[in-house]
Amino acid sequence: MTITLNRRLLIGLAAVAALILGALTLAPGWLKASSAAQTTPEQVAADFARAYYAVDYRDQPAWLGRLQPMMTEAGFVLLKTQMAPAVWKTVEPARFTSTPDQVSAEALDVAAQGESQMPAPHAWQIQRVQVTLAPAARWPGMTTEASQLNVLLERPLDGGEWKVVTTLSDTSVELFKQRGGSQ
Amino acid sequence: MKRLLLAISVITVILGVHSRAALAQGNLPPGVTVGANGSYQLDPSQWAPGEPVFVQPEGLPSFEAQLPGGGAVCAGCYVFNTYSGPDGETIVVPNTYTAVMMAVTGDNPFNTQPDGYVLSGLLQVPAVLGVFESMGITPEQMIDPSQWNPDPLFWLNLNIQLNGLFGADQIDEGTLFLATGIFSFNAGNCPPALGSVCVFPAQNPSPAPQGDPFEDICLALGDCKPLQPDVCTDGRDLRIEAPALQYQVEQIAPENPVVAGQDPSARGVDLRVRVTLPPVVVSYNNTIRQGGDRVCAWVGGGQGGGCPAGTKGFEPWMATDPDWGAVTEEHWICVRESKTYRDTISFLTVQARLTDESIAWITSGDLQQRYPGAKVYQAVWSLWPGFPPTINQMTPDRTQHLLQWERVPLRDPGQYRVVISGQSSGTPYTAPRQLRHADFVFDVALFEAALIK
């Protein structure tokens, strides 16, 4: 077989190579931007709140399993080792069950935000989320169907998804405001 | 976070090496061994897990994670897991965050010398050597973390990472855990910070202390110096005044609460609780040297220069005798001194409990006869922690806590008792006190309709 190289073919090959190279280089950026656009901190916080308030006292692993993908690794450890046992002390004796469709959640505003440099540069935000429950889904001890939840999220400064670190009491939010960030 | 974990791993390895050394020295109590990887093996037949002790660290930030329904968990408290031995010994294992912070701050909530330990202070060695430099913390800063000024997210992540290395369940199983330090206290040597955690077996009472323990504490703290003999006629006369804990419980409104189920507005009841811990005042005698009059005295060696006329004890010949001079007469006097110590609130719980009589009234008494099938919906209401308070004020010195709840929707009629429990931190002179109060009761009414012919 004989292949004849001419200038038009060489230019065409170069153009295709450039196109492939460019696509490979830029594609992760497009994907990242697209992915980041799909998961705003408001959305993550609201999704987390919905899953946080939907619990079945008989199935702690399922509750943890729904929350884990939305959380940082460290945050999930805190949830599993310290928060879940405290939650189950309430829901188990009360045999409490609520489903995600009984919970609505909407991010209200950013209570505080800032950047953290140690140990790696991160952006963080505290989203104030309004949670509204169906009357039958009122948690033990709750007097109304409405509640506000402070959700702390972080994301590496060089990109990536917003993930939930933990929830915070109002007092702890003040600590972040005073020592860490702007409102 | 990987760097942080690496740092912690280095620390753990170093600690493991030291742990084995400590074991060889016989520091560890029986029934505790150290594995090849530096982990501790606890013989569950000898050591029974006890309640963990939570202590709020002073000067370091702590965070509360918000739970659904209104409760919170402390994500920044010092946590000590405890175990009791057969002869009244107590093992105390700080969790990782606690151990690291104890090591680098030098803070130690125990004011009693442990009988055995694997010192978590060893962590300071790698810290000062710069293990934490990858996190932006220099060895100099590591000496005094209260001078750090990192952002709160760093603190929180440090806390989570260190505490999350080993889950609580790993320790509670009592079989294998990677501890960051072990303190052991023999029977009779329970530090006040541990409160009622220590168990004292009745059949094996601890030997009586050799001297006066309060005198030892007073001397150790520098409050007292050894007394000069025969100066204070009543000796040290050490007195410790620990005024009674004060509780204030009020049913604010309404005057006659009704069960929430019968009230369309679900008004419920408003309650207020205030707990105050007065300071502990310790008073004692000390002897101090006091300068008195100038007197004529023998100095000798021709150094006196003669005693001037008019000086106490003067004789005319002393004026020209160079061996005599005027000196200030010194003597010991007895003085009464006192010192005040804060006794702070370590933890507090408040519950509203339906009384046993009311439960019986509903389930098997008059109400049951009138309304067959009547049942108790919720006999115990955990108000703190648990039910979101509308007022939550802790004084900065943590000696007073004010809590108020509004519209608590009690669902069962009858008499409720407000039960306050908790523990104080204790002081060097006094053991932690139990917070106990259950005197306050209030009624929740039920509307009854009667058909009258």
PDB file of C-alpha atoms in Angstrom, chain A residues 9-183:
ATOM      1  CA  LEU A   9      -3.416  15.737   4.630  1.00  0.00           C
ATOM      2  CA  LEU A  10      -0.706  16.868   7.050  1.00  0.00           C
ATOM      3  CA  ILE A  11      -2.686  19.954   8.008  1.00  0.00           C
ATOM      4  CA  GLY A  12      -5.793  17.834   8.482  1.00  0.00           C
ATOM      5  CA  LEU A  13      -3.940  15.357  10.717  1.00  0.00           C
ATOM      6  CA  ALA A  14      -2.462  18.194  12.749  1.00  0.00           C
ATOM      7  CA  ALA A  15      -5.882  19.776  13.173  1.00  0.00           C
ATOM      8  CA  VAL A  16      -7.418  16.488  14.369  1.00  0.00           C
ATOM      9  CA  ALA A  17      -4.496  15.907  16.782  1.00  0.00           C
ATOM     10  CA  ALA A  18      -4.870  19.440  18.149  1.00  0.00           C
ATOM     11  CA  LEU A  19      -8.586  18.914  18.566  1.00  0.00           C
ATOM     12  CA  ILE A  20      -8.116  15.647  20.486  1.00  0.00           C
ATOM     13  CA  LEU A  21      -5.356  17.111  22.650  1.00  0.00           C
ATOM     14  CA  GLY A  22      -7.369  20.189  23.391  1.00  0.00           C
ATOM     15  CA  ALA A  23     -10.426  18.159  24.269  1.00  0.00           C
ATOM     16  CA  LEU A  24      -8.433  15.944  26.609  1.00  0.00           C
ATOM     17  CA  THR A  25      -6.879  18.946  28.305  1.00  0.00           C
ATOM     18  CA  LEU A  26      -9.998  21.001  28.693  1.00  0.00           C
ATOM     19  CA  ALA A  27     -12.584  18.313  29.257  1.00  0.00           C
ATOM     20  CA  PRO A  28     -11.919  17.818  32.989  1.00  0.00           C
ATOM     21  CA  GLY A  29     -12.331  21.544  33.454  1.00  0.00           C
ATOM     22  CA  TRP A  30     -15.648  21.513  31.623  1.00  0.00           C
ATOM     23  CA  LEU A  31     -16.763  18.520  33.583  1.00  0.00           C
ATOM     24  CA  LYS A  32     -15.671  20.141  36.824  1.00  0.00           C
ATOM     25  CA  ALA A  33     -17.454  23.355  36.036  1.00  0.00           C
ATOM     26  CA  SER A  34     -20.530  21.458  35.019  1.00  0.00           C
ATOM     27  CA  SER A  35     -20.409  19.329  38.150  1.00  0.00           C
ATOM     28  CA  ALA A  36     -19.876  22.342  40.408  1.00  0.00           C
ATOM     29  CA  ALA A  37     -22.798  24.080  38.790  1.00  0.00           C
ATOM     30  CA  GLN A  38     -25.012  21.143  39.642  1.00  0.00           C
ATOM     31  CA  THR A  39     -24.154  21.129  43.340  1.00  0.00           C
ATOM     32  CA  THR A  40     -24.319  24.569  44.850  1.00  0.00           C
ATOM     33  CA  PRO A  41     -23.738  24.780  48.607  1.00  0.00           C
ATOM     34  CA  GLU A  42     -27.403  25.752  48.980  1.00  0.00           C
ATOM     35  CA  GLN A  43     -28.484  22.548  47.278  1.00  0.00           C
ATOM     36  CA  VAL A  44     -26.086  20.370  49.219  1.00  0.00           C
ATOM     37  CA  ALA A  45     -27.193  21.930  52.513  1.00  0.00           C
ATOM     38  CA  ALA A  46     -30.892  21.501  51.702  1.00  0.00           C
ATOM     39  CA  ASP A  47     -30.408  17.901  50.521  1.00  0.00           C
ATOM     40  CA  PHE A  48     -28.442  17.151  53.645  1.00  0.00           C
ATOM     41  CA  ALA A  49     -31.130  18.650  55.880  1.00  0.00           C
ATOM     42  CA  ARG A  50     -33.819  16.559  54.213  1.00  0.00           C
ATOM     43  CA  ALA A  51     -31.837  13.382  54.761  1.00  0.00           C
ATOM     44  CA  TYR A  52     -30.821  14.456  58.266  1.00  0.00           C
ATOM     45  CA  TYR A  53     -34.395  14.805  59.467  1.00  0.00           C
ATOM     46  CA  ALA A  54     -35.662  11.608  57.802  1.00  0.00           C
ATOM     47  CA  VAL A  55     -34.951   8.750  60.132  1.00  0.00           C
ATOM     48  CA  ASP A  56     -36.201   5.287  60.945  1.00  0.00           C
ATOM     49  CA  TYR A  57     -35.298   4.260  64.470  1.00  0.00           C
ATOM     50  CA  ARG A  58     -34.898   0.643  63.291  1.00  0.00           C
ATOM     51  CA  ASP A  59     -32.295   1.392  60.642  1.00  0.00           C
ATOM     52  CA  GLN A  60     -29.360   3.561  61.632  1.00  0.00           C
ATOM     53  CA  PRO A  61     -27.103   2.255  58.803  1.00  0.00           C
ATOM     54  CA  ALA A  62     -29.632   3.453  56.205  1.00  0.00           C
ATOM     55  CA  TRP A  63     -29.714   6.934  57.774  1.00  0.00           C
ATOM     56  CA  LEU A  64     -25.924   7.084  57.808  1.00  0.00           C
ATOM     57  CA  GLY A  65     -25.754   5.690  54.280  1.00  0.00           C
ATOM     58  CA  ARG A  66     -27.933   8.487  52.906  1.00  0.00           C
ATOM     59  CA  LEU A  67     -25.863  11.184  54.589  1.00  0.00           C
ATOM     60  CA  GLN A  68     -22.381   9.827  53.884  1.00  0.00           C
ATOM     61  CA  PRO A  69     -22.127  10.810  50.183  1.00  0.00           C
ATOM     62  CA  MET A  70     -22.874  14.427  51.083  1.00  0.00           C
ATOM     63  CA  MET A  71     -20.282  14.674  53.839  1.00  0.00           C
ATOM     64  CA  THR A  72     -16.539  15.040  54.181  1.00  0.00           C
ATOM     65  CA  GLU A  73     -14.734  11.978  55.426  1.00  0.00           C
ATOM     66  CA  ALA A  74     -14.020  13.575  58.782  1.00  0.00           C
ATOM     67  CA  GLY A  75     -17.524  14.935  59.087  1.00  0.00           C
ATOM     68  CA  PHE A  76     -18.985  11.517  58.543  1.00  0.00           C
ATOM     69  CA  VAL A  77     -16.801  10.070  61.286  1.00  0.00           C
ATOM     70  CA  LEU A  78     -18.151  12.688  63.684  1.00  0.00           C
ATOM     71  CA  LEU A  79     -21.688  11.889  62.593  1.00  0.00           C
ATOM     72  CA  LYS A  80     -21.203   8.169  63.033  1.00  0.00           C
ATOM     73  CA  THR A  81     -19.290   8.117  66.290  1.00  0.00           C
ATOM     74  CA  GLN A  82     -20.755  11.020  68.230  1.00  0.00           C
ATOM     75  CA  MET A  83     -23.932  12.354  66.679  1.00  0.00           C
ATOM     76  CA  ALA A  84     -25.711   9.152  65.666  1.00  0.00           C
ATOM     77  CA  PRO A  85     -25.556   7.621  69.167  1.00  0.00           C
ATOM     78  CA  ALA A  86     -27.018  10.846  70.587  1.00  0.00           C
ATOM     79  CA  VAL A  87     -29.763  10.927  67.954  1.00  0.00           C
ATOM     80  CA  TRP A  88     -30.644   7.289  68.595  1.00  0.00           C
ATOM     81  CA  LYS A  89     -30.991   7.954  72.318  1.00  0.00           C
ATOM     82  CA  THR A  90     -33.935  10.151  71.311  1.00  0.00           C
ATOM     83  CA  VAL A  91     -35.519   8.310  68.412  1.00  0.00           C
ATOM     84  CA  GLU A  92     -35.220   4.741  69.634  1.00  0.00           C
ATOM     85  CA  PRO A  93     -37.234   5.044  72.860  1.00  0.00           C
ATOM     86  CA  ALA A  94     -39.807   7.135  70.998  1.00  0.00           C
ATOM     87  CA  ARG A  95     -39.883   4.625  68.100  1.00  0.00           C
ATOM     88  CA  PHE A  96     -39.724   7.600  65.841  1.00  0.00           C
ATOM     89  CA  THR A  97     -39.900   7.360  62.072  1.00  0.00           C
ATOM     90  CA  SER A  98     -40.069  10.022  59.395  1.00  0.00           C
ATOM     91  CA  THR A  99     -39.624   9.797  55.649  1.00  0.00           C
ATOM     92  CA  PRO A 100     -37.893  12.182  53.234  1.00  0.00           C
ATOM     93  CA  ASP A 101     -41.213  13.189  51.680  1.00  0.00           C
ATOM     94  CA  GLN A 102     -42.322  14.454  55.109  1.00  0.00           C
ATOM     95  CA  VAL A 103     -39.389  16.852  55.234  1.00  0.00           C
ATOM     96  CA  SER A 104     -38.913  19.968  53.168  1.00  0.00           C
ATOM     97  CA  ALA A 105     -35.772  22.036  53.376  1.00  0.00           C
ATOM     98  CA  GLU A 106     -34.748  25.314  51.845  1.00  0.00           C
ATOM     99  CA  ALA A 107     -31.467  27.189  52.192  1.00  0.00           C
ATOM    100  CA  LEU A 108     -32.227  30.656  53.553  1.00  0.00           C
ATOM    101  CA  ASP A 109     -28.916  32.474  53.563  1.00  0.00           C
ATOM    102  CA  VAL A 110     -25.235  32.252  54.361  1.00  0.00           C
ATOM    103  CA  ALA A 111     -24.701  32.745  58.089  1.00  0.00           C
ATOM    104  CA  ALA A 112     -20.936  33.008  57.692  1.00  0.00           C
ATOM    105  CA  GLN A 113     -18.237  32.130  55.212  1.00  0.00           C
ATOM    106  CA  GLY A 114     -14.498  32.241  54.892  1.00  0.00           C
ATOM    107  CA  GLU A 115     -11.380  30.414  53.956  1.00  0.00           C
ATOM    108  CA  SER A 116      -9.238  28.019  55.892  1.00  0.00           C
ATOM    109  CA  GLN A 117      -5.574  27.550  55.086  1.00  0.00           C
ATOM    110  CA  MET A 118      -4.677  24.670  57.366  1.00  0.00           C
ATOM    111  CA  PRO A 119      -3.966  21.954  56.597  1.00  0.00           C
ATOM    112  CA  ALA A 120      -5.021  22.663  52.996  1.00  0.00           C
ATOM    113  CA  PRO A 121      -6.723  25.703  51.476  1.00  0.00           C
ATOM    114  CA  HIS A 122     -10.490  25.328  51.765  1.00  0.00           C
ATOM    115  CA  ALA A 123     -13.479  27.569  51.342  1.00  0.00           C
ATOM    116  CA  TRP A 124     -16.200  27.150  53.903  1.00  0.00           C
ATOM    117  CA  GLN A 125     -19.755  28.317  54.326  1.00  0.00           C
ATOM    118  CA  ILE A 126     -22.421  28.016  56.956  1.00  0.00           C
ATOM    119  CA  GLN A 127     -25.798  27.717  55.276  1.00  0.00           C
ATOM    120  CA  ARG A 128     -28.885  28.491  57.314  1.00  0.00           C
ATOM    121  CA  VAL A 129     -31.543  26.031  56.234  1.00  0.00           C
ATOM    122  CA  GLN A 130     -35.254  26.244  56.973  1.00  0.00           C
ATOM    123  CA  VAL A 131     -36.635  22.793  57.688  1.00  0.00           C
ATOM    124  CA  THR A 132     -40.363  22.180  57.674  1.00  0.00           C
ATOM    125  CA  LEU A 133     -41.809  18.871  58.764  1.00  0.00           C
ATOM    126  CA  ALA A 134     -45.161  17.246  58.283  1.00  0.00           C
ATOM    127  CA  PRO A 135     -47.025  17.251  61.621  1.00  0.00           C
ATOM    128  CA  ALA A 136     -46.590  13.493  61.944  1.00  0.00           C
ATOM    129  CA  ALA A 137     -42.856  13.857  61.355  1.00  0.00           C
ATOM    130  CA  ARG A 138     -42.203  16.208  64.275  1.00  0.00           C
ATOM    131  CA  TRP A 139     -39.180  14.924  66.122  1.00  0.00           C
ATOM    132  CA  PRO A 140     -39.479  14.038  69.808  1.00  0.00           C
ATOM    133  CA  GLY A 141     -39.161  17.238  71.784  1.00  0.00           C
ATOM    134  CA  MET A 142     -40.003  19.559  68.890  1.00  0.00           C
ATOM    135  CA  THR A 143     -42.826  21.972  69.579  1.00  0.00           C
ATOM    136  CA  THR A 144     -43.364  23.197  66.045  1.00  0.00           C
ATOM    137  CA  GLU A 145     -43.038  21.783  62.579  1.00  0.00           C
ATOM    138  CA  ALA A 146     -40.458  24.383  61.597  1.00  0.00           C
ATOM    139  CA  SER A 147     -36.828  24.451  62.544  1.00  0.00           C
ATOM    140  CA  GLN A 148     -33.625  26.053  61.388  1.00  0.00           C
ATOM    141  CA  LEU A 149     -30.459  24.104  60.839  1.00  0.00           C
ATOM    142  CA  ASN A 150     -26.952  25.529  60.454  1.00  0.00           C
ATOM    143  CA  VAL A 151     -24.970  23.427  58.001  1.00  0.00           C
ATOM    144  CA  LEU A 152     -21.193  23.850  57.720  1.00  0.00           C
ATOM    145  CA  LEU A 153     -19.813  22.987  54.286  1.00  0.00           C
ATOM    146  CA  GLU A 154     -16.330  23.078  52.825  1.00  0.00           C
ATOM    147  CA  ARG A 155     -14.721  22.778  49.434  1.00  0.00           C
ATOM    148  CA  PRO A 156     -11.058  22.749  48.365  1.00  0.00           C
ATOM    149  CA  LEU A 157     -10.074  26.116  46.957  1.00  0.00           C
ATOM    150  CA  ASP A 158      -8.729  24.451  43.841  1.00  0.00           C
ATOM    151  CA  GLY A 159     -12.151  23.088  43.010  1.00  0.00           C
ATOM    152  CA  GLY A 160     -14.278  20.127  43.894  1.00  0.00           C
ATOM    153  CA  GLU A 161     -17.650  19.574  45.429  1.00  0.00           C
ATOM    154  CA  TRP A 162     -19.149  21.238  48.447  1.00  0.00           C
ATOM    155  CA  LYS A 163     -19.413  18.689  51.248  1.00  0.00           C
ATOM    156  CA  VAL A 164     -20.976  18.925  54.654  1.00  0.00           C
ATOM    157  CA  VAL A 165     -18.599  18.923  57.619  1.00  0.00           C
ATOM    158  CA  THR A 166     -21.198  19.069  60.368  1.00  0.00           C
ATOM    159  CA  THR A 167     -24.154  20.956  61.727  1.00  0.00           C
ATOM    160  CA  LEU A 168     -23.555  23.759  64.198  1.00  0.00           C
ATOM    161  CA  SER A 169     -25.489  25.268  67.073  1.00  0.00           C
ATOM    162  CA  ASP A 170     -26.151  29.007  66.935  1.00  0.00           C
ATOM    163  CA  THR A 171     -23.458  29.524  69.585  1.00  0.00           C
ATOM    164  CA  SER A 172     -20.892  27.727  67.452  1.00  0.00           C
ATOM    165  CA  VAL A 173     -21.912  29.765  64.406  1.00  0.00           C
ATOM    166  CA  GLU A 174     -21.069  32.881  66.418  1.00  0.00           C
ATOM    167  CA  LEU A 175     -17.619  31.434  67.062  1.00  0.00           C
ATOM    168  CA  PHE A 176     -17.086  31.075  63.323  1.00  0.00           C
ATOM    169  CA  LYS A 177     -18.327  34.612  62.743  1.00  0.00           C
ATOM    170  CA  GLN A 178     -16.054  36.072  65.395  1.00  0.00           C
ATOM    171  CA  ARG A 179     -12.915  34.161  64.589  1.00  0.00           C
ATOM    172  CA  GLY A 180     -13.173  32.944  61.101  1.00  0.00           C
ATOM    173  CA  GLY A 181     -15.117  34.714  58.515  1.00  0.00           C
ATOM    174  CA  SER A 182     -17.408  37.303  57.135  1.00  0.00           C
ATOM    175  CA  GLN A 183     -21.129  37.319  57.289  1.00  0.00           C
TER     176      GLN A 183
END
